[in-house]
Each structure stands twice: as structure tokens, then as C-alpha cells.
Amino acid sequence: MSDIRKSGLPEDDQHPVRTYRVVALDDDGRVNASTTLPAIDDEAAKRFARRMAKGFAVELWDGLRFIEHYDSRETASYGCG
């Protein structure tokens, strides 16, 4: 867990850091890449995943639980904020 703490994410007994997975999809909907994403809750993970979806679609997962799909066209208007 020391690597997660170094990333600047707050962690304590009330707000443990969870590990999500972001899956990048190609134009045909096939998995192109996948990476883990530490975040304190679903909302924080959604914000990070949306920022990662620049130019391609991504899906956010918590284990086997699907959370959200971000289409590359939808995320173009989000910018970095």
C-alpha cells in the first residue's frame, strides 16, 4: 500500500483505497489495453476513468462489477476537469 500512499490519495480506516480496472476498447469494441486504478470510491474512479478516455472508449470495472462506459466522443467535451 505504500505505493498508493505515495500517489497522494488519502487513505485511512474510514476511506480505504480500492483498486478498480480501466479497460480501453478499440473501434470494434475489443479490449486494447487494461490498467489498474486506485481510488477511494466509485465517484473518484469515474472521474479518473473519464479523463483516461481521450480518443478511445474505456470501461470502468470493480472486479466483476461493471460501473461505467465512456465513449471517446462523449469524453472529448470533458477536458481535464
mmCIF file of C-alpha atoms in Angstrom:
data_model
loop_
_atom_site.group_PDB
_atom_site.id
_atom_site.type_symbol
_atom_site.label_atom_id
_atom_site.label_comp_id
_atom_site.label_asym_id
_atom_site.label_seq_id
_atom_site.Cartn_x
_atom_site.Cartn_y
_atom_site.Cartn_z
ATOM 1 C CA MET A 1 0.000 0.000 0.000
ATOM 2 C CA SER A 2 2.946 2.366 0.309
ATOM 3 C CA ASP A 3 2.883 2.985 -3.475
ATOM 4 C CA ILE A 4 -0.742 4.108 -3.263
ATOM 5 C CA ARG A 5 0.028 6.490 -0.413
ATOM 6 C CA LYS A 6 2.885 7.964 -2.449
ATOM 7 C CA SER A 7 0.409 8.783 -5.215
ATOM 8 C CA GLY A 8 -1.265 11.363 -2.989
ATOM 9 C CA LEU A 9 -4.534 9.522 -2.489
ATOM 10 C CA PRO A 10 -5.890 9.832 1.034
ATOM 11 C CA GLU A 11 -6.235 6.567 2.906
ATOM 12 C CA ASP A 12 -7.428 5.850 6.416
ATOM 13 C CA ASP A 13 -9.703 3.372 8.181
ATOM 14 C CA GLN A 14 -12.848 5.205 7.016
ATOM 15 C CA HIS A 15 -11.680 5.725 3.413
ATOM 16 C CA PRO A 16 -9.559 2.773 2.274
ATOM 17 C CA VAL A 17 -8.198 2.928 -1.251
ATOM 18 C CA ARG A 18 -9.849 0.427 -3.584
ATOM 19 C CA THR A 19 -8.455 -0.971 -6.809
ATOM 20 C CA TYR A 20 -10.554 -0.569 -9.949
ATOM 21 C CA ARG A 21 -9.750 -1.595 -13.520
ATOM 22 C CA VAL A 22 -9.953 0.632 -16.592
ATOM 23 C CA VAL A 23 -10.278 -1.219 -19.904
ATOM 24 C CA ALA A 24 -9.519 0.622 -23.163
ATOM 25 C CA LEU A 25 -11.520 -0.566 -26.169
ATOM 26 C CA ASP A 26 -10.655 -0.340 -29.851
ATOM 27 C CA ASP A 27 -13.098 0.823 -32.548
ATOM 28 C CA ASP A 28 -14.591 -2.675 -32.760
ATOM 29 C CA GLY A 29 -15.215 -2.876 -29.004
ATOM 30 C CA ARG A 30 -12.354 -5.287 -28.332
ATOM 31 C CA VAL A 31 -10.032 -4.867 -25.364
ATOM 32 C CA ASN A 32 -6.972 -2.905 -26.428
ATOM 33 C CA ALA A 33 -5.381 -2.323 -23.008
ATOM 34 C CA SER A 34 -6.171 -2.590 -19.334
ATOM 35 C CA THR A 35 -4.761 -0.989 -16.198
ATOM 36 C CA THR A 36 -5.498 -0.822 -12.501
ATOM 37 C CA LEU A 37 -6.746 2.394 -10.963
ATOM 38 C CA PRO A 38 -6.558 3.130 -7.230
ATOM 39 C CA ALA A 39 -9.380 5.350 -5.944
ATOM 40 C CA ILE A 40 -11.236 5.880 -2.676
ATOM 41 C CA ASP A 41 -14.731 5.363 -4.150
ATOM 42 C CA ASP A 42 -16.727 4.873 -7.359
ATOM 43 C CA GLU A 43 -17.150 8.600 -7.988
ATOM 44 C CA ALA A 44 -13.413 9.267 -7.800
ATOM 45 C CA ALA A 45 -12.745 6.269 -10.054
ATOM 46 C CA LYS A 46 -15.295 7.581 -12.581
ATOM 47 C CA ARG A 47 -13.568 10.970 -12.713
ATOM 48 C CA PHE A 48 -10.163 9.355 -13.299
ATOM 49 C CA ALA A 49 -11.505 6.925 -15.919
ATOM 50 C CA ARG A 50 -13.296 9.705 -17.815
ATOM 51 C CA ARG A 51 -10.000 11.608 -18.016
ATOM 52 C CA MET A 52 -8.270 8.494 -19.347
ATOM 53 C CA ALA A 53 -10.764 8.180 -22.222
ATOM 54 C CA LYS A 54 -9.179 10.636 -24.611
ATOM 55 C CA GLY A 55 -9.631 9.463 -28.186
ATOM 56 C CA PHE A 56 -10.924 5.977 -27.357
ATOM 57 C CA ALA A 57 -13.663 4.305 -25.349
ATOM 58 C CA VAL A 58 -12.992 2.961 -21.868
ATOM 59 C CA GLU A 59 -14.920 0.910 -19.342
ATOM 60 C CA LEU A 60 -14.572 1.077 -15.586
ATOM 61 C CA TRP A 61 -14.835 -2.123 -13.547
ATOM 62 C CA ASP A 62 -14.682 -3.036 -9.857
ATOM 63 C CA GLY A 63 -13.828 -6.724 -10.026
ATOM 64 C CA LEU A 64 -16.713 -8.313 -11.940
ATOM 65 C CA ARG A 65 -18.981 -5.294 -11.317
ATOM 66 C CA PHE A 66 -19.350 -3.086 -14.379
ATOM 67 C CA ILE A 67 -19.533 0.585 -13.383
ATOM 68 C CA GLU A 68 -19.436 2.833 -16.449
ATOM 69 C CA HIS A 69 -18.652 3.062 -20.169
ATOM 70 C CA TYR A 70 -17.159 6.263 -21.601
ATOM 71 C CA ASP A 71 -17.327 6.683 -25.349
ATOM 72 C CA SER A 72 -14.462 8.597 -26.953
ATOM 73 C CA ARG A 73 -16.902 11.109 -28.461
ATOM 74 C CA GLU A 74 -18.556 11.758 -25.070
ATOM 75 C CA THR A 75 -15.280 12.427 -23.265
ATOM 76 C CA ALA A 76 -13.989 14.969 -25.778
ATOM 77 C CA SER A 77 -16.030 17.696 -24.068
ATOM 78 C CA TYR A 78 -14.854 16.828 -20.554
ATOM 79 C CA GLY A 79 -11.272 18.001 -20.941
ATOM 80 C CA CYS A 80 -9.224 17.555 -17.786
ATOM 81 C CA GLY A 81 -11.763 18.896 -15.329
#
